[in-house]
Each structure stands twice: as structure tokens, then as C-alpha cells.
Coordinates of C-alpha atoms and ligand atoms in Angstrom, one line a residue:
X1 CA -76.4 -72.2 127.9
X2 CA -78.4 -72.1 124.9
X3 CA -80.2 -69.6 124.3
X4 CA -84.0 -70.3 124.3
X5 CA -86.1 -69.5 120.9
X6 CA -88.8 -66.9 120.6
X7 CA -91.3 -69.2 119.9
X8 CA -90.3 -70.8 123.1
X9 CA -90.3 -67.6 124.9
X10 CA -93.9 -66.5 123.4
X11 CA -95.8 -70.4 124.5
X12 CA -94.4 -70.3 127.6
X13 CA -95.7 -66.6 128.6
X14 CA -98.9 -67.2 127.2
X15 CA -99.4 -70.5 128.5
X16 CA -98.8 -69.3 131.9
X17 CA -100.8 -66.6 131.6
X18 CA -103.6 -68.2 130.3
X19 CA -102.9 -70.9 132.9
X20 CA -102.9 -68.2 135.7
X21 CA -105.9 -67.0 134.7
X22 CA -107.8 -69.7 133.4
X23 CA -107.3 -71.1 137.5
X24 CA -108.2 -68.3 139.0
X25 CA -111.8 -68.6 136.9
X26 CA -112.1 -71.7 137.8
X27 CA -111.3 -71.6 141.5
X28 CA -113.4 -68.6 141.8
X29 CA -116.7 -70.1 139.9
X30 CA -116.2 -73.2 142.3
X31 CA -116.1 -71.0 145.5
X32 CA -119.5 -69.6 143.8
X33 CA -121.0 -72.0 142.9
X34 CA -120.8 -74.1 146.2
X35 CA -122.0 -70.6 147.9
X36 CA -124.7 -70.5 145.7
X37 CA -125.7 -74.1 146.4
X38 CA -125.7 -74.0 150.2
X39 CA -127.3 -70.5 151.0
X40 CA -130.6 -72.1 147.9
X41 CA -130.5 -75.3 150.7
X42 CA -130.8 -72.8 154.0
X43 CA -133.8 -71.0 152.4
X44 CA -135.3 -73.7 151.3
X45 CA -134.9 -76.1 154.2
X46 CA -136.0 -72.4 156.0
X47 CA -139.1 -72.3 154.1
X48 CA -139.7 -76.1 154.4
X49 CA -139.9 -75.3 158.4
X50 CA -142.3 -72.6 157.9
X51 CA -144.6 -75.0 155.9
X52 CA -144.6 -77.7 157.9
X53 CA -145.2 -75.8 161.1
X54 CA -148.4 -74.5 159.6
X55 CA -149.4 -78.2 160.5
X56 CA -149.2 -77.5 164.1
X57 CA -152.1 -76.2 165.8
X58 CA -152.1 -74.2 169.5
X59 CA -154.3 -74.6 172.2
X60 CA -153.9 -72.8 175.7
X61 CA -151.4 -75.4 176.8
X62 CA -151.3 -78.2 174.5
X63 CA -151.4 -78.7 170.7
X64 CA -151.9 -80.7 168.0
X65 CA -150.9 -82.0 164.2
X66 CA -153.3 -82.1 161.5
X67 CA -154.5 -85.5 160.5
X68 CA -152.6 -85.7 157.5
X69 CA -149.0 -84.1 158.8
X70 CA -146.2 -85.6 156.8
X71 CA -142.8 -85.5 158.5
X72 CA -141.0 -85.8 154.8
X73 CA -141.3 -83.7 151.9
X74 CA -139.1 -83.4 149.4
X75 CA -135.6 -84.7 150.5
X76 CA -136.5 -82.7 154.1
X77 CA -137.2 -84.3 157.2
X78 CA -139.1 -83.2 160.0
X79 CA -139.1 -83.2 163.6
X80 CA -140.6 -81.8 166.8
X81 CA -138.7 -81.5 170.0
X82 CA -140.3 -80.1 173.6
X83 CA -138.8 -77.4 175.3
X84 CA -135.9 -80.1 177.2
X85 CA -134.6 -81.1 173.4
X86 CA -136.9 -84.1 174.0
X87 CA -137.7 -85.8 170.4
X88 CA -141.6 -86.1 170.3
X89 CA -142.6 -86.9 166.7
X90 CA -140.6 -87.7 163.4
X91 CA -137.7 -89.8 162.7
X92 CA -134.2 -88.3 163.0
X93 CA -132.6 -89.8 159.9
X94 CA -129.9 -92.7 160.8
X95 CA -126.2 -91.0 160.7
X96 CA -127.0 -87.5 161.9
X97 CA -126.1 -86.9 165.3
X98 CA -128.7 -86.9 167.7
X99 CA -127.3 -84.6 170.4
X100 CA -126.8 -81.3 168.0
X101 CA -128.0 -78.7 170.2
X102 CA -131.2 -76.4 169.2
X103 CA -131.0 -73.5 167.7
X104 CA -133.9 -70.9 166.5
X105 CA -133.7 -69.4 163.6
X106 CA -130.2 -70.1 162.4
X107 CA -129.6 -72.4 159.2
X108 CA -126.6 -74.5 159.7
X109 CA -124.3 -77.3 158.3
X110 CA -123.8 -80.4 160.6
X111 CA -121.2 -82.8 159.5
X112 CA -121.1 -86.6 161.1
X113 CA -118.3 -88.8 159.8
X114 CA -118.9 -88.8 156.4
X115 CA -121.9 -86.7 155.5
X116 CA -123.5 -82.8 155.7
X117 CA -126.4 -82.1 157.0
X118 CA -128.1 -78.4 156.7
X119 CA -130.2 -78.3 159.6
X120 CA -132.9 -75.5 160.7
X121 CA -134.6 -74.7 163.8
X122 CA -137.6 -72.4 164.9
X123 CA -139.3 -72.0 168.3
X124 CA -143.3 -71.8 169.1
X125 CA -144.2 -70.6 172.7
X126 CA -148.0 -71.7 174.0
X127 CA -149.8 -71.8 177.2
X128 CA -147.8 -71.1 180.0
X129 CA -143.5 -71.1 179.3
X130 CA -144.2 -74.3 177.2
X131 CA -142.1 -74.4 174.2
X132 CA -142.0 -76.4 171.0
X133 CA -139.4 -76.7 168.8
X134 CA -139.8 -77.9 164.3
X135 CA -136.3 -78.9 163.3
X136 CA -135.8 -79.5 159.3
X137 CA -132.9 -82.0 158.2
X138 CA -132.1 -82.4 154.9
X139 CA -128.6 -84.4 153.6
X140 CA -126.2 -81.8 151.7
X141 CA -124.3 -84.7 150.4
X142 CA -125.0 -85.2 147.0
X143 CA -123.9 -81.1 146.3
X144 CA -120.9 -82.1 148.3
X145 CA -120.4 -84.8 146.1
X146 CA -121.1 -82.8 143.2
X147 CA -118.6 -80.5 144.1
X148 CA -115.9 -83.2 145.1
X149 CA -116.8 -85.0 141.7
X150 CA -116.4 -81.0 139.9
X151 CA -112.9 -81.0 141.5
X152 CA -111.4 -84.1 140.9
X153 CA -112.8 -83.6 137.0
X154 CA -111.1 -80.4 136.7
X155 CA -107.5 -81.6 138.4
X156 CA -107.8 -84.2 135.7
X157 CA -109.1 -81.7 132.5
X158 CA -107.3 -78.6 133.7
X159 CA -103.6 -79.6 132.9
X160 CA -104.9 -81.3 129.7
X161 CA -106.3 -78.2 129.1
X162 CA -103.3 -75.8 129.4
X163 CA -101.6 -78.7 127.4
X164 CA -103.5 -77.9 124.2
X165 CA -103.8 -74.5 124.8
X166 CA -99.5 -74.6 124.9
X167 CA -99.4 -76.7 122.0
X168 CA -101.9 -74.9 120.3
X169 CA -100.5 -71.1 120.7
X170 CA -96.5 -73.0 119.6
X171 CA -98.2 -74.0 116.7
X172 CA -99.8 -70.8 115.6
X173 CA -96.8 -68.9 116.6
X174 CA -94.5 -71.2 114.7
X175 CA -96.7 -71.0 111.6
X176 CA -96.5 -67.0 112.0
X177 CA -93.1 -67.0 112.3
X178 CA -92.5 -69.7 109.7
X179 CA -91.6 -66.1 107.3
X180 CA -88.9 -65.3 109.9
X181 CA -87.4 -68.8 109.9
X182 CA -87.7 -68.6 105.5
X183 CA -85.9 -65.1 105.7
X184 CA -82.8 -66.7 107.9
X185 CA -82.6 -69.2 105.7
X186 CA -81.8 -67.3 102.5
X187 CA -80.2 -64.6 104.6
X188 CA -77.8 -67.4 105.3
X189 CA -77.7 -68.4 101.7
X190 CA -77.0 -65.4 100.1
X191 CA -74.0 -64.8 103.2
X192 CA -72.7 -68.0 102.7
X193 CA -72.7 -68.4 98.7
X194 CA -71.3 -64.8 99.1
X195 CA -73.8 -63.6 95.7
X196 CA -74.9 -59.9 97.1
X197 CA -76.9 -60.1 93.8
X198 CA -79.7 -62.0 95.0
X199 CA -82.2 -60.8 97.3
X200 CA -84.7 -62.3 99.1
X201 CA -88.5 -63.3 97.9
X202 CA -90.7 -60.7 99.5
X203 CA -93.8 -62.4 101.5
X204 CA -97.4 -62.0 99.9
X205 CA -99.3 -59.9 102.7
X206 CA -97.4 -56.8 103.6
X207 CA -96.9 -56.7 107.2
X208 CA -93.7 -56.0 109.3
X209 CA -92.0 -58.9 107.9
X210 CA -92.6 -57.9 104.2
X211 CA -90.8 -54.5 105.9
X212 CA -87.8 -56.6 107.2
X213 CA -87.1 -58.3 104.1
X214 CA -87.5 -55.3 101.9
X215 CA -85.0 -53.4 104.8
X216 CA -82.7 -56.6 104.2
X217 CA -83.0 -55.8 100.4
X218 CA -82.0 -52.4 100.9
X219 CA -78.8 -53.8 103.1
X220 CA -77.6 -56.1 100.4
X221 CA -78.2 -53.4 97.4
X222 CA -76.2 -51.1 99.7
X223 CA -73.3 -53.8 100.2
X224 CA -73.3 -55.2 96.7
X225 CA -72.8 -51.7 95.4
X226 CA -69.8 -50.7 98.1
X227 CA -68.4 -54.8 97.3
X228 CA -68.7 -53.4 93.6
X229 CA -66.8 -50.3 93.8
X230 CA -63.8 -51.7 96.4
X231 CA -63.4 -54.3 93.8
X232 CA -63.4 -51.8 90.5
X233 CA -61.2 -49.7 92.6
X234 CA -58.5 -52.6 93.4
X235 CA -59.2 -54.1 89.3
X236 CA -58.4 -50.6 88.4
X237 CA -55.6 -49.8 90.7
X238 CA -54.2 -53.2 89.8
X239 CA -54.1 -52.4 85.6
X240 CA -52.9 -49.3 86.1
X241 CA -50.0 -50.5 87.7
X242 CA -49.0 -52.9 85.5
X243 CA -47.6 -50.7 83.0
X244 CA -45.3 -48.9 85.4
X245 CA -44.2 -51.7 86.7
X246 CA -43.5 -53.8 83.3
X247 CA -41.3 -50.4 82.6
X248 CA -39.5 -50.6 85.7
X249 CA -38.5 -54.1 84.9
X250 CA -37.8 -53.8 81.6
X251 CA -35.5 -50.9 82.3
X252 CA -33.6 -52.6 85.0
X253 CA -33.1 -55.5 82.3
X254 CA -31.6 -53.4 80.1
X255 CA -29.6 -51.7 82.4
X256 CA -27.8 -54.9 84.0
X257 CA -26.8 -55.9 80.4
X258 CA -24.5 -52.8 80.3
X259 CA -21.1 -54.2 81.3
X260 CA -19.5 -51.4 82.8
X261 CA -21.8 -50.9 85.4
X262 CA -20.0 -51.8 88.9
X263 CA -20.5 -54.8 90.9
X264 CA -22.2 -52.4 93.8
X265 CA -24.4 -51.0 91.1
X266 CA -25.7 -54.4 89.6
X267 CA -26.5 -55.5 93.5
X268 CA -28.5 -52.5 93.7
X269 CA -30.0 -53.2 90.3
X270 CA -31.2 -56.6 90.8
X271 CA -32.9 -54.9 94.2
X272 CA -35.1 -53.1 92.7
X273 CA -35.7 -55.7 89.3
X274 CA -36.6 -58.3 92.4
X275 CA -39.0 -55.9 93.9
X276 CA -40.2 -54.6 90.8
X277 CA -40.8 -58.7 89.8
X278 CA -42.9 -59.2 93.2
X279 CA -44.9 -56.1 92.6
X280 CA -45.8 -57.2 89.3
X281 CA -46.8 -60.6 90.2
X282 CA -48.9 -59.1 92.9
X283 CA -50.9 -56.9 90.7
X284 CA -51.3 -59.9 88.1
X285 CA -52.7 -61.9 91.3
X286 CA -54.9 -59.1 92.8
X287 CA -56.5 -58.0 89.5
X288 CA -57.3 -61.9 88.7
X289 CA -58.9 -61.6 91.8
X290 CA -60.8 -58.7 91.6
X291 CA -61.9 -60.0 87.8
X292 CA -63.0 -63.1 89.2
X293 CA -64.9 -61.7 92.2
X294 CA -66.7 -59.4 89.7
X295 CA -68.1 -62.8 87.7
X296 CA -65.6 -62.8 85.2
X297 CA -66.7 -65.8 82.9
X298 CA -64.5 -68.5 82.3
X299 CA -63.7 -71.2 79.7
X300 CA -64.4 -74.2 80.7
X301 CA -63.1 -76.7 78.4
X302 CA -62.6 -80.6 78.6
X303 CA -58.5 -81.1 79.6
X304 CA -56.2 -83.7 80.9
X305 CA -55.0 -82.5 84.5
X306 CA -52.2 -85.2 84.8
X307 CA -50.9 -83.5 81.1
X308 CA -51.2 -80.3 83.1
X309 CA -49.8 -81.6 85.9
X310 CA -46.7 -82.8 84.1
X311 CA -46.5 -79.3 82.3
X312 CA -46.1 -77.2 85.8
X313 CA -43.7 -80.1 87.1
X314 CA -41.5 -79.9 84.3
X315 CA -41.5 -76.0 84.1
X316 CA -40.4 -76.1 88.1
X317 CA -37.6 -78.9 88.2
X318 CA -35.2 -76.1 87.4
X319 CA -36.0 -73.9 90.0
X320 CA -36.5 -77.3 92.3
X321 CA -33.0 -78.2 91.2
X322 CA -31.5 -75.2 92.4
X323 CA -32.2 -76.1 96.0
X324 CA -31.7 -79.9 95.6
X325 CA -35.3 -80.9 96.0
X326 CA -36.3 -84.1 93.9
X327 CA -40.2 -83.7 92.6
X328 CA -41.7 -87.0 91.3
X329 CA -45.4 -87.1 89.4
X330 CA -47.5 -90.3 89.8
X331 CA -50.9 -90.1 87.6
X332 CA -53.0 -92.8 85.7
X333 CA -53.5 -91.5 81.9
X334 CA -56.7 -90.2 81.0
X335 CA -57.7 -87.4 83.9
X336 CA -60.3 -85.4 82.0
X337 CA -61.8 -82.5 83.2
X338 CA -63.8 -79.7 82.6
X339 CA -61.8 -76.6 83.7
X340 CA -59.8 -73.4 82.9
X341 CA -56.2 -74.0 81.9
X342 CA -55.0 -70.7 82.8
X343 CA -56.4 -70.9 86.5
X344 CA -56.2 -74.6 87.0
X345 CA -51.9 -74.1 85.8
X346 CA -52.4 -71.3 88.3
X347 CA -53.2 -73.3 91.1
X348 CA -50.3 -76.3 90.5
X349 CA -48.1 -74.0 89.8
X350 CA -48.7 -72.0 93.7
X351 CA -49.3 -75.3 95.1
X352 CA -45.4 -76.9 93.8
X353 CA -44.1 -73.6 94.3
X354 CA -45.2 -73.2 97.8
X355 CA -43.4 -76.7 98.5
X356 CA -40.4 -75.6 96.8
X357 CA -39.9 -72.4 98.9
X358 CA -40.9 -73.9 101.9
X359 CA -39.7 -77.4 101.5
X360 CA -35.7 -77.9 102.9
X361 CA -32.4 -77.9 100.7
X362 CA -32.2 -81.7 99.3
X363 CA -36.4 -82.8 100.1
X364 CA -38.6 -84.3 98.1
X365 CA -42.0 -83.2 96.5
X366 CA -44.4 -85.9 95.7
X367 CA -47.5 -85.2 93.4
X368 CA -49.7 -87.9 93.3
X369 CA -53.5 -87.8 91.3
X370 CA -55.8 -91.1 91.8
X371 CA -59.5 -91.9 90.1
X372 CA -61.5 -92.4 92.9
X373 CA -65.6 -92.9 93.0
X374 CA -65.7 -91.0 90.0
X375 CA -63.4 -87.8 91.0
X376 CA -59.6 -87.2 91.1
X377 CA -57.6 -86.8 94.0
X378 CA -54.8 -85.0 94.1
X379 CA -51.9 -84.6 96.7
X380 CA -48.8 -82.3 96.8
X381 CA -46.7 -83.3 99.4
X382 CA -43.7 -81.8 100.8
X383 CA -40.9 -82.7 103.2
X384 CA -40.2 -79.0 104.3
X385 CA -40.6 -76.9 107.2
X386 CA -44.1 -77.4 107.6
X387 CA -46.9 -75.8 109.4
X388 CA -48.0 -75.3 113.0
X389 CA -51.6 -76.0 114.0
X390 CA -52.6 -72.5 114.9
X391 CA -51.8 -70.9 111.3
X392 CA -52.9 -74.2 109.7
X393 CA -56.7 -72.5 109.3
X394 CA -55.3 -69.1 108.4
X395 CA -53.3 -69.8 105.4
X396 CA -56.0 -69.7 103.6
X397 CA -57.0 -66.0 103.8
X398 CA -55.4 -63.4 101.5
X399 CA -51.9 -61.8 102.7
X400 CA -51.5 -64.2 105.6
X401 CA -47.8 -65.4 105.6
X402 CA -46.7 -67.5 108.6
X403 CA -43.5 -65.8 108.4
X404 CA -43.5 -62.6 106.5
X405 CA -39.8 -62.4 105.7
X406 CA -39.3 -66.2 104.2
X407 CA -42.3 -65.4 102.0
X408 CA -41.4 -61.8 101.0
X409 CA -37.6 -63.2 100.6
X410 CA -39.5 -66.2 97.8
X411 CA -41.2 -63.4 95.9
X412 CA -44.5 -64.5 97.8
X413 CA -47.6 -62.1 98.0
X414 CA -49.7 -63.6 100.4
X415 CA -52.4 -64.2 97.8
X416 CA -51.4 -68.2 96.6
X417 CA -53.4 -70.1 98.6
X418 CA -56.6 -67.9 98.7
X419 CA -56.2 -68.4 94.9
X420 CA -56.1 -71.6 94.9
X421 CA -58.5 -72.2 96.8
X422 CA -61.0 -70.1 94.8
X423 CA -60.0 -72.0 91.8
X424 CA -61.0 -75.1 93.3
X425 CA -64.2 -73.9 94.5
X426 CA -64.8 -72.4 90.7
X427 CA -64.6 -76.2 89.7
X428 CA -66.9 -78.0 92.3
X429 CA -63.6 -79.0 94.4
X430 CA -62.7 -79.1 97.7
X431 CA -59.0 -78.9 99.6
X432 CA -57.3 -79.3 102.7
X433 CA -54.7 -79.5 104.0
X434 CA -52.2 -81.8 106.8
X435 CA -49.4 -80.2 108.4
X436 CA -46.4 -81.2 110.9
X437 CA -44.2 -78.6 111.8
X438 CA -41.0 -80.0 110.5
X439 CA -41.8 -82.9 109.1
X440 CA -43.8 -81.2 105.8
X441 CA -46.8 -80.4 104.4
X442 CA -50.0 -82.0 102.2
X443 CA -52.4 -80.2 99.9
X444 CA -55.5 -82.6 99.7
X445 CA -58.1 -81.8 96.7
X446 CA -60.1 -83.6 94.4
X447 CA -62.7 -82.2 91.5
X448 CA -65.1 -84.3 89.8
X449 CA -64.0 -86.6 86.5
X450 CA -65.3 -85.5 83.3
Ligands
LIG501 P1 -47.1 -66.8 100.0 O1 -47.1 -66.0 98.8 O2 -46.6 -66.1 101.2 O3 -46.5 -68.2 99.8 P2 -49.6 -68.3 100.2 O4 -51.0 -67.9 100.2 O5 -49.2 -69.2 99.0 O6 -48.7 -67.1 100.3 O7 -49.3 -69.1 101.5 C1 -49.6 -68.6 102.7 C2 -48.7 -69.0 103.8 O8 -48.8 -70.4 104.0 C3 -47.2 -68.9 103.4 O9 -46.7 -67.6 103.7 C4 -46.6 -70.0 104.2 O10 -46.3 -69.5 105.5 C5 -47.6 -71.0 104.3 N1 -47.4 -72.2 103.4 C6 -48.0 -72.3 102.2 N2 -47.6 -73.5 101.6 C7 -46.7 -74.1 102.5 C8 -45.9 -75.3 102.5 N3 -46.0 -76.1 101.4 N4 -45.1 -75.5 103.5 C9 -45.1 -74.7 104.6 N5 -45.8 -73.5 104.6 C10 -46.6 -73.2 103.6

């Protein structure tokens, strides 16, 4: 499963938190504020009682209202009950239910089918055991409805809410960690184009990320001076073994032309001249390598490649010839490019000689270059033992040999392919290459036309 991102991670906590929190305040102010809303309505219908009962006057047993008694006031109605719950003046408003019991003293919410009533009772006793009993009514139902209305506003707004606040905080986070995402990029860069020179822009306020990329700085100094010195060391292990070995060859030349020398001796001889003529082409290889590596500058100058071509062909149909192998060149005229003659002779000459020590006794080698959309394409093909699919991506890195001892026994180092592929790359080309085990081999590769 993929792993999720940071910013991810981040928007999610913090939109749930916030979420958690935001609904607790919400739930919480609601519980409140209904609270608040019915214990305002208890005292105040409470009160209301109190005031209107001021209307009623006593008289050893009987009583009476003041002229003017008004069994309404302000949202609250009024009524008087005898001492049996018997209704003797006011109107009981339409949907409240008649039969709710009295009860002195005690503010209380009545609900009928679909409405709230807060309802308060008190008591008067006169003359003898009489009793009369002031109920207040008032309707609760437009605060119900407020709150119903509150609640159905907030499951809509709510969600919408959290929403923006998510999409909000991914935002910010993604424009704070836009420096993070910039440094992974070049970090890639520099990685990928494999130039330890470079280092990465530093970020204009210095926070931790300005730290990280300064720290990543450090890292590639550090590595491009160790890269430095491993490749100084081989460049300077390389030339220094190139005189010894040019001795050692040269003396075992002169050696075999003395003719008294035994046929046991000679064998030996040509032993060592063979080793001696591997070694050397090694070190050659490995210090064009470590030149190359440490930005050696070439000259690039404007050259046929199919002239080239036919140069490297021509200088291996002898050693073609000695295993029977048949090399044909097809190439229109004119293939200029800009390139290095050395390396680009190099890299035909590894490519044809790979196919000639790996191709069979009596193949064929075809090398054929095309003009296509403004590049050429070139293809060395062989008809030799081939290569099985799971070398087929290794070849390319140095001292891989799919079979040590053939290559070692064709004076192969190991190093060909890496080399040519580094040429390639030096002049804006690509390569591949197509492989039956068998049936024979194709190098691929095109560079652009001058
Ligand atoms: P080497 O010096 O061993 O030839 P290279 O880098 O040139 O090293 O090639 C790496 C390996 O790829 C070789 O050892 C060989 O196993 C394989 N290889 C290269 N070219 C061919 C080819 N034309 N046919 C079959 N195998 C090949």
C-alpha cells in the first residue's frame, strides 16, 4: 500500500481534531443555550403568576377579580381553577391538554402532539378549606423551533465547515512544505545527473529547512570530495601501471624473437605477454574512465560516423576472419556528427568486438546506420551466443561478465559496455539492447545528426 504523504497525515489530524472539538463546542453551547431558554420561561411564566394573582381579592369565603383582570399578558395565559380542578375563569388555549393535573409551585413543560407548553401553578387558601388555584400557560414552541431550526442549520454548515477548514490547513501545509518538495526535487537532480558539484539553492528565511539544505550541502561536499579522491586514486594507480606493464610486454616481445628458446618456454612466454596485454588494456580503460569521470574535456568536432564506422569494420575483418564470421556495413553517405573520434572509435570498436568474441565460428555481424527524424540509428547485430534476460540489465555495469572465463579467455575487462555507454551519454545518445539466448544479440543507439 502506498504510503500516505505528510501533508496528508498533517490535514487529516488536524481536521479531526478541530472537527472533534469544534462539535463538542457546539453540542455543548446548544445543550446551554436551550437550558438557558427554558429555566428564563419558568421564572418568567413564575412571575407572570405572581402578577396576575395580585388581581384576586379574598373575602372570608368568597373572592373576587378586579374590574380590569386581563387573562393574557404577554404570550401568557391565565386561568383559575376551584379546589376540584374545576376551570372557573380564562380560556385554556386550544391544543393543550385539559386534564394536566395541578401542581403548586412547580414550573413544568407539557407536551401535546406537536407543541410545548411551560405551565405553572400556585395555590390560595380562603374562608374555610376553600382553595383557588392561578395556572400560567405559555407555548414554548417557537424556542423549540428555534432550536430545531439551530440544529438542522448546523448539520448542514458544520461538515461544510470542517470541509474548509481541511482544505484550508492542506493548503497552508502544502505551501509550507512547498521548500521540502523544491529540495527533493534537486536532491533528485543532482543524484540522478550524478554532478556532486552542485548544491542546492538555500531558502530565504533561515528556519529548519534552510538547516536541512545547508546539512544536505555538507553531505554532497563530503561525497564529492571522497568521489574525488577514489577517482585520483584509481587515475593515479592506473598511470602508474602503465609503464610496468608496457615493459613487461615489450620484454616478452623481445624475448619470443630469440629462436632458441624451447617450445615449453615460448607457451609460457606468450602467458604472461597475454596477461600482460589484458592488464594493459585494463588500465588504458580504467584511467579513461577515471579521466572522464573527473570532467575531462573533450573535442568535439564535426565527423562522418559511417567513415568511422567503415574504419573499425575494416580494422576487425582480420580478427573476424579468424573465426569465420562475415561482418557487412550498410550506411547512407553523409552521417555528420559532432563527437570525439577517439571515444566514439572506442565505442564501435567494443561494440564489433563484443560480437566477434561472443558471436559463433562461421556467423554474421550486421552493422546497419539509418537517418531517421533527424538522428542516426545505429545497430550491431550478432548471430552468437546471446544473452539471457536476467544479465540483460547488468551488462551494463563495470566488471560484470556473464561468464567470467569466455570474457577473461577474449582479453575482456569487464569495462566495454559501461564505456560505451558513457560515450553515448557524452553525446546526447541513448542505447539498448535485444537479446535471445542463442539466437544473438542487438546493440540499438542513435545520437542526434549534425
Ligand atoms: P567484456 O570485456 O567482458 O566483454 P563488456 O562490458 O564489453 O565486458 O560486456 C559485458 C558482458 O556482456 C560480457 O562479459 C558478455 O557476457 C556480455 N556481452 C557483451 N556483448 C555481447 C554480445 N554481443 N553477445 C553476447 N554477450 C555479450
Amino acid at each position: 500500500m502506498r504510503q500516505m504523504t505528510i501533508k496528508k497525515k498533517i490535514t487529516l489530524w488536524y481536521t479531526g481534531i478541530i472537527a472533534v472539538v469544534l462539535g463538542t463546542i457546539l453540542v455543548l453551547v446548544l445543550l446551554f443555550v436551550d437550558k438557558v431558554g427554558i429555566s428564563a420561561t419558568e421564572e418568567e411564566v413564575s412571575a407572570a403568576v405572581t402578577g396576575f394573582s395580585s388581581n384576586i381579592n379574598f373575602q372570608d369565603d368568597s373572592f373576587y377579580l378586579e374590574g380590569d383582570t386581563e387573562f393574557y399578558d404577554d404570550g401568557i395565559m391565565f386561568c383559575i381553577y376551584d379546589k376540584n380542578g374545576r376551570l372557573l375563569y380564562g380560556t385554556i388555549p386550544t391544543q393543550f391538554p385539559k386534564e394536566t393535573i395541578l401542581k403548586s409551585n412547580t414550573p413544568r413543560v407539557i407536551t401535546s402532539t406537536n407543541r410545548k407548553w411551560m405551565v405553572y401553578d400556585t395555590v390560595y387558601s380562603y374562608g374555610d378549606n376553600e382553595e383557588l388555584w392561578v395556572r400560567g400557560i405559555t407555548s414554548i414552541h417557537s424556542m423549540e423551533l428555534f432550536m430545531q431550526t439551530s440544529e438542522k442549520l448546523l448539520l448542514i454548515v458544520y461538515p461544510l465547515l470542517i470541509v474548509l477548514i481541511g482544505a484550508i490547513g492542506y493548503f497552508m501545509i502544502k505551501r509550507a512544505l512547498k521548500q521540502v518538495d523544491l529540495i527533493c526535487d534537486e536532491v533528485e537532480n543532482i543524484s540522478n545527473g550524478k554532478d556532486l558539484s552542485k548544491r542546492l539553492s538555500l531558502p530565504k528565511a533561515k528556519d529548519e529547512l534552510y538547516e536541512l539544505s545547508e546539512k544536505f550541502n555538507e553531505m554532497f561536499e563530503r561525497l564529492e570530495f571522497s568521489f574525488e579522491k577514489e577517482r585520483q586514486f584509481t587515475a593515479d594507480v592506473s598511470h602508474e601501471l602503465r609503464t610496468p606493464v608496457a615493459v613487461i610486454i615489450s620484454q616478452c616481445e623481445y624475448l619470443l624473437e630469440n629462436e632458441k628458446l624451447s617450445a615449453e618456454e615460448t607457451e609460457e612466454i606468450e602467458v604472461i605477454l597475454k596477461q600482460a596485454r589484458r592488464m594493459s588494456k585494463l588500465t588504458g580503460e580504467m584511467l579513461m574512465i577515471a579521466r572522464n569521470e573527473q570532467g575531462e574535456q573533450h573535442l568535439m568536432e564535426k565527423l562522418d560516423f559511417g567513415l568511422l564506422c567503415e574504419l573499425v569494420t575494416e580494422e576487425l575483418q582480420a580478427k573476424a576472419r579468424e573465426k569465420n564470421i562475415h561482418i557487412t556495413l550498410q550506411k547512407p553517405d553523409d552521417l555528420f556528427m559532432k563527437g570525439d573520434q577517439t571515444l566514439l572509435l572506442r565505442m564501435m570498436m567494443n561494440l564489433i568486438n563484443n560480437a566477434i568474441n561472443y558471436g559463433k565460428s562461421d556467423g554474421h555481424i550486421d552493422i546497419i546506420l539509418k537517418k531517421e527524424n533527424n538522428r542516426i540509428i545505429g545497430e550491431v547485430k550478432d548471430d552468437g551466443i546471446g544473452i539471457s534476460k536476467e544479465h540483460l540489465d547488468k551488462i551494463w555495469e563495470r566488471f560484470y561478465r556473464v561468464d567470467k572465463s569466455r570474457s577473461r579467455e577474449n582479453g575482456g575487462t569487464g569495462l566495454g559496455l559501461s564505456m560505451v555507454r558513457w560515450i553515448i551519454n557524452l553525446h546526447q545518445g541513448t542505447i539498448r539492447v535485444e537479446s535471445i539466448e542463442g539466437i544473438g544479440t542487438s546493440f540499438i543507439f542513435q545520437f542526434p545528426l549534425l
